[in-house]
Coordinates of C-alpha atoms and ligand atoms in Angstrom, one line a residue:
M27 CA 0.0 0.0 0.0
S28 CA 1.6 3.2 1.0
D29 CA 5.2 3.5 2.1
P30 CA 5.2 5.9 5.1
A31 CA 7.4 3.3 6.8
Q32 CA 10.3 4.8 4.9
F33 CA 9.9 7.8 7.2
D34 CA 10.6 7.3 10.9
P35 CA 9.5 10.4 12.8
A36 CA 11.4 9.1 15.8
Q37 CA 14.7 9.0 13.9
P38 CA 14.6 11.5 11.1
D39 CA 17.5 11.7 8.7
P40 CA 19.7 14.6 10.1
A41 CA 20.1 15.9 6.5
Q42 CA 16.3 15.9 6.1
P43 CA 14.5 19.2 6.6
D44 CA 11.8 19.3 9.2
P45 CA 8.4 18.2 7.8
G46 CA 6.6 20.8 9.8
D47 CA 8.8 23.6 8.3
L48 CA 8.2 22.3 4.8
L49 CA 4.5 22.1 5.5
E50 CA 4.3 25.7 6.7
L51 CA 5.9 26.8 3.4
A52 CA 3.7 24.6 1.3
C53 CA 0.5 25.9 2.9
R54 CA 1.6 29.5 2.5
L55 CA 2.4 29.1 -1.2
A56 CA -0.8 27.1 -1.8
V57 CA -3.0 29.8 -0.2
N58 CA -1.2 32.6 -2.0
A59 CA -1.6 30.8 -5.4
G60 CA -5.2 30.0 -4.6
D61 CA -5.9 33.7 -4.0
Q62 CA -4.2 34.5 -7.3
I63 CA -6.3 32.1 -9.4
Q64 CA -9.5 33.3 -7.7
D65 CA -8.6 36.9 -8.6
M66 CA -7.9 35.8 -12.2
R67 CA -11.2 33.9 -12.4
A68 CA -13.1 37.0 -11.1
A69 CA -11.4 39.2 -13.7
V70 CA -12.8 37.0 -16.5
M71 CA -15.9 39.1 -17.3
S72 CA -17.2 36.7 -20.0
G73 CA -17.5 34.0 -17.2
T74 CA -15.3 31.5 -19.0
P75 CA -11.5 31.8 -18.9
E76 CA -9.6 31.3 -22.2
A77 CA -8.2 27.8 -22.2
E78 CA -5.8 25.9 -24.5
T79 CA -5.6 22.1 -24.8
K80 CA -2.9 19.6 -23.9
S81 CA -3.1 15.8 -24.3
S82 CA -6.5 15.9 -25.9
S83 CA -9.3 18.4 -26.9
V84 CA -10.7 18.1 -23.3
D85 CA -7.4 18.4 -21.4
L86 CA -7.4 22.1 -20.6
V87 CA -4.8 24.6 -19.4
T88 CA -5.3 28.3 -18.7
A89 CA -3.2 31.3 -18.1
A90 CA -4.1 30.9 -14.4
D91 CA -2.6 27.4 -14.3
R92 CA 0.7 28.8 -15.7
A93 CA 0.6 32.0 -13.6
A94 CA 0.0 30.1 -10.3
E95 CA 2.8 27.6 -11.0
A96 CA 5.2 30.5 -11.8
T97 CA 4.2 32.2 -8.5
I98 CA 4.8 29.0 -6.5
V99 CA 8.1 28.4 -8.2
A100 CA 9.2 32.0 -7.5
G101 CA 8.3 31.5 -3.8
L102 CA 10.4 28.4 -3.7
A103 CA 13.3 30.0 -5.5
K104 CA 13.3 32.7 -2.8
E105 CA 13.0 30.4 0.3
R106 CA 14.4 27.1 -0.8
P107 CA 16.6 27.9 -3.8
H108 CA 18.5 24.6 -3.9
D109 CA 15.5 22.3 -3.9
G110 CA 14.2 20.4 -6.9
V111 CA 10.8 21.2 -8.5
L112 CA 8.3 19.3 -10.7
G113 CA 5.2 21.1 -11.9
E114 CA 2.3 20.1 -14.1
E115 CA 2.7 23.1 -16.4
G116 CA 6.4 22.5 -17.1
A117 CA 8.3 23.7 -14.0
S118 CA 11.3 21.4 -13.7
R119 CA 14.5 21.9 -11.6
V120 CA 17.0 19.4 -10.4
G121 CA 17.9 20.4 -6.9
T122 CA 21.0 19.6 -4.8
T123 CA 19.4 19.1 -1.4
G124 CA 17.5 15.8 -2.1
T125 CA 14.3 17.8 -1.4
R126 CA 11.8 18.2 -4.3
W127 CA 8.5 20.1 -4.6
I128 CA 5.6 18.6 -6.6
I129 CA 3.1 21.2 -7.9
D130 CA -0.3 21.0 -9.5
P131 CA -1.2 24.7 -9.7
I132 CA -4.9 24.0 -10.5
D133 CA -6.0 20.4 -9.9
G134 CA -9.5 20.4 -11.6
T135 CA -8.8 22.8 -14.4
T136 CA -12.0 21.8 -16.2
N137 CA -14.0 22.9 -13.2
Y138 CA -12.1 26.1 -12.9
V139 CA -12.9 26.9 -16.6
Y140 CA -16.6 26.1 -16.1
G141 CA -16.8 27.9 -12.8
I142 CA -17.6 24.8 -10.8
A143 CA -16.3 25.2 -7.3
S144 CA -14.2 22.0 -7.1
Y145 CA -10.6 22.7 -7.9
S146 CA -7.5 23.0 -5.7
V147 CA -3.8 24.1 -5.5
S148 CA -1.8 21.0 -4.6
I149 CA 1.7 21.2 -3.3
A150 CA 3.6 18.2 -2.0
V151 CA 7.3 17.9 -0.9
E152 CA 9.5 14.9 -0.8
H153 CA 13.0 14.2 0.5
E154 CA 15.0 11.5 -1.2
G155 CA 11.8 10.2 -2.8
T156 CA 9.8 10.0 0.4
L157 CA 6.8 12.3 0.7
L158 CA 7.1 14.4 3.8
A159 CA 4.3 17.0 3.6
G160 CA 1.3 18.0 1.5
A161 CA -1.0 21.0 1.2
V162 CA -4.2 21.1 -0.8
Y163 CA -6.0 24.4 -0.9
D164 CA -9.6 24.8 -2.2
P165 CA -9.7 28.5 -2.9
A166 CA -13.4 28.6 -3.8
G167 CA -14.4 27.1 -0.5
E168 CA -11.4 28.6 1.4
V169 CA -10.6 25.1 2.8
L170 CA -6.9 24.1 3.4
F171 CA -6.0 20.5 3.9
A172 CA -2.5 20.0 5.4
A173 CA -0.4 17.1 6.6
A174 CA 3.2 16.4 7.6
R175 CA 4.6 12.9 8.1
G176 CA 4.0 11.6 11.6
R177 CA 2.0 14.7 12.6
G178 CA -1.5 13.9 11.4
A179 CA -3.8 15.8 9.0
T180 CA -6.0 18.8 9.3
R181 CA -8.8 20.6 7.5
N182 CA -8.6 24.4 8.3
G183 CA -6.5 23.5 11.3
H184 CA -8.8 20.9 12.7
P185 CA -7.6 17.3 12.9
I186 CA -9.3 14.9 10.5
T187 CA -9.5 11.1 10.4
A188 CA -10.7 8.5 7.9
G189 CA -14.1 6.9 8.2
S190 CA -14.5 3.3 9.6
R191 CA -16.9 1.9 7.0
A192 CA -16.4 -1.7 6.2
E193 CA -19.1 -2.7 3.7
L194 CA -18.9 -1.8 0.1
A195 CA -22.7 -1.9 -0.3
T196 CA -23.0 1.3 1.8
A197 CA -19.8 3.0 0.7
L198 CA -19.9 6.4 -1.1
V199 CA -17.1 6.2 -3.6
A200 CA -15.4 9.0 -5.6
T201 CA -13.6 8.5 -8.9
G202 CA -12.4 10.4 -11.9
F203 CA -11.9 9.8 -15.7
G204 CA -9.1 10.4 -18.1
F205 CA -9.0 12.7 -21.2
V206 CA -8.7 10.0 -23.9
A207 CA -11.8 8.2 -25.3
D208 CA -10.3 4.6 -25.0
R209 CA -9.4 5.1 -21.4
R210 CA -12.8 6.6 -20.6
R211 CA -14.5 3.7 -22.2
G212 CA -12.6 1.2 -20.0
Q213 CA -13.3 3.4 -16.9
A214 CA -17.0 3.4 -17.8
E215 CA -17.0 -0.4 -18.0
V216 CA -15.5 -0.7 -14.5
L217 CA -18.0 1.9 -13.2
L218 CA -20.9 0.0 -14.8
A219 CA -20.0 -3.2 -12.8
L220 CA -19.1 -1.4 -9.6
L221 CA -22.1 1.0 -9.2
P222 CA -24.6 -1.7 -8.3
Q223 CA -22.2 -2.8 -5.5
I224 CA -21.9 0.5 -3.7
R225 CA -24.0 3.2 -2.1
D226 CA -23.3 5.8 -4.9
I227 CA -20.5 7.4 -6.9
R228 CA -19.2 11.0 -6.8
R229 CA -17.1 12.7 -9.5
F230 CA -15.7 15.9 -8.0
G231 CA -13.1 16.5 -10.7
S232 CA -10.0 17.1 -8.5
A233 CA -8.0 14.0 -7.4
A234 CA -6.3 16.1 -4.7
L235 CA -9.7 17.0 -3.2
D236 CA -11.0 13.5 -3.7
L237 CA -8.2 12.1 -1.5
C238 CA -8.8 14.8 1.1
S239 CA -12.5 14.0 1.0
V240 CA -11.6 10.4 2.0
A241 CA -9.3 11.8 4.7
C242 CA -12.1 13.7 6.4
G243 CA -14.9 11.2 5.8
Q244 CA -16.8 13.2 3.1
V245 CA -16.6 10.0 1.0
D246 CA -15.7 6.5 2.1
A247 CA -13.2 5.7 -0.8
Y248 CA -11.7 7.0 -4.0
Y249 CA -10.1 5.3 -7.0
E250 CA -8.7 6.5 -10.3
K251 CA -6.6 5.1 -13.1
G252 CA -4.0 7.2 -15.0
L253 CA -3.3 10.2 -12.7
N254 CA -0.1 12.1 -12.8
Y255 CA 2.2 12.3 -9.7
W256 CA 1.3 15.9 -9.1
D257 CA -2.4 15.1 -9.0
Y258 CA -2.1 12.8 -6.0
A259 CA 1.1 13.5 -4.2
A260 CA -0.2 16.0 -1.7
G261 CA -3.6 14.4 -1.2
R262 CA -1.8 11.1 -0.5
V263 CA 0.1 12.6 2.5
V264 CA -3.2 14.2 3.8
A265 CA -5.0 10.9 3.4
E266 CA -2.3 8.7 4.9
E267 CA -1.8 11.0 7.9
A268 CA -5.6 10.8 8.5
G269 CA -5.4 7.0 8.6
V270 CA -6.5 6.2 5.0
V271 CA -4.8 3.3 3.2
V272 CA -3.6 4.6 -0.2
G273 CA -2.2 2.1 -2.7
N274 CA -2.4 0.7 -6.2
L275 CA -4.2 -2.6 -7.2
R276 CA -1.0 -4.7 -7.0
G277 CA -0.3 -4.4 -3.3
G278 CA 2.1 -1.5 -3.7
P279 CA 2.0 2.3 -3.1
P280 CA -0.1 4.5 -5.4
D281 CA 1.3 5.2 -8.8
P282 CA 0.1 6.8 -12.1
G283 CA -1.2 3.3 -13.1
F284 CA -3.8 3.3 -10.3
V285 CA -4.7 5.0 -7.1
V286 CA -7.1 3.5 -4.5
A287 CA -7.8 5.2 -1.2
A288 CA -10.1 3.9 1.6
G289 CA -10.3 3.3 5.3
P290 CA -8.4 0.2 6.5
L291 CA -11.7 -1.8 6.8
L292 CA -12.8 -1.1 3.3
F293 CA -9.6 -0.9 1.2
E294 CA -9.1 -4.5 0.3
T295 CA -12.8 -5.1 -0.4
L296 CA -12.9 -2.2 -2.9
A297 CA -9.5 -3.2 -4.4
D298 CA -10.8 -6.8 -4.9
A299 CA -14.0 -5.5 -6.6
L300 CA -11.8 -3.3 -8.9
R301 CA -9.3 -6.2 -9.6
V302 CA -12.2 -8.5 -10.6
Q303 CA -13.0 -5.9 -13.3
G304 CA -9.4 -5.7 -14.5
A305 CA -9.5 -2.0 -13.7
D306 CA -5.8 -1.5 -14.0
D307 CA -5.4 -3.7 -17.0
K308 CA -7.7 -1.6 -19.3
P309 CA -6.2 1.1 -21.7
Ligands
LIG14 C1 -7.6 16.2 -13.0 C2 -7.6 15.2 -11.9 C3 -8.9 14.4 -11.9 C4 -9.0 13.7 -13.2 C5 -9.1 14.7 -14.3 C6 -7.8 15.5 -14.3 P1 -6.1 18.3 -13.8 O1 -6.3 16.9 -13.0 O2 -7.4 15.8 -10.6 O3 -9.0 13.5 -10.8 O4 -10.2 12.9 -13.2 O5 -9.2 14.0 -15.5 O6 -6.7 14.7 -14.6 O7 -5.8 17.9 -15.2 O8 -7.3 19.1 -13.7 O9 -4.9 18.9 -13.1

């Protein structure tokens, strides 16, 4: 499942920065970028920001995505100039400290373009490949999810914990869909088989917020195939620190192939139901 065991809060690596200090910076940068994208959204008088496309005609990117990533990168250059950076919109810097920041400046860009209040700024930070902290900020709802390894997870400063549901039949499950038709067809086939087995499905449109929703019990589980690392990195830390099991369908940590997140009593039941459908073998 997840690999938080790599990080031992009782015996941190002396060369490793303090997860709490990293989290403080991640939160500050996420809220600042969130305010920036909200201002840019409000300035779009026509109600729909201009958007370009990336991997397909429905994979959108806006000037706000790019501006927010640039703002976050500038903040990191000022405060942590020797760290590495990986951003969805192209930011890429090899650092010298072993610490790397993973940025999704707007997770849920489609919702942002359409004015649907379900998008977030997601900033995670890892040291030597182990995630240490994550901040996910929902600027429309002014909700900040935050977590540092070994120190729990919070929603607007209040501790959060995963739900304790065990039965799939009463589980509210979130998911998401890719941008390419063949993948969406396979994802729909899995959903067709799963939906009669669960309470209901929710599709919020931001993987980072989906993972945080599991962390605070707003849904019982989440799964998605084909995410990018920047989509789930910060939400994974929040979820795991809230007691959520986060993994793939092959007994390992989450990866772009597949992300599953659920409370400890539900995880394997959901994973089995997805494996039966060959959910991570489809296009
Ligand atoms: C989005 C993810 C979401 C997925 C969308 C898209 P983006 O990220 O957060 O879970 O279903 O297809 O990938 O592209 O808005 O940063």
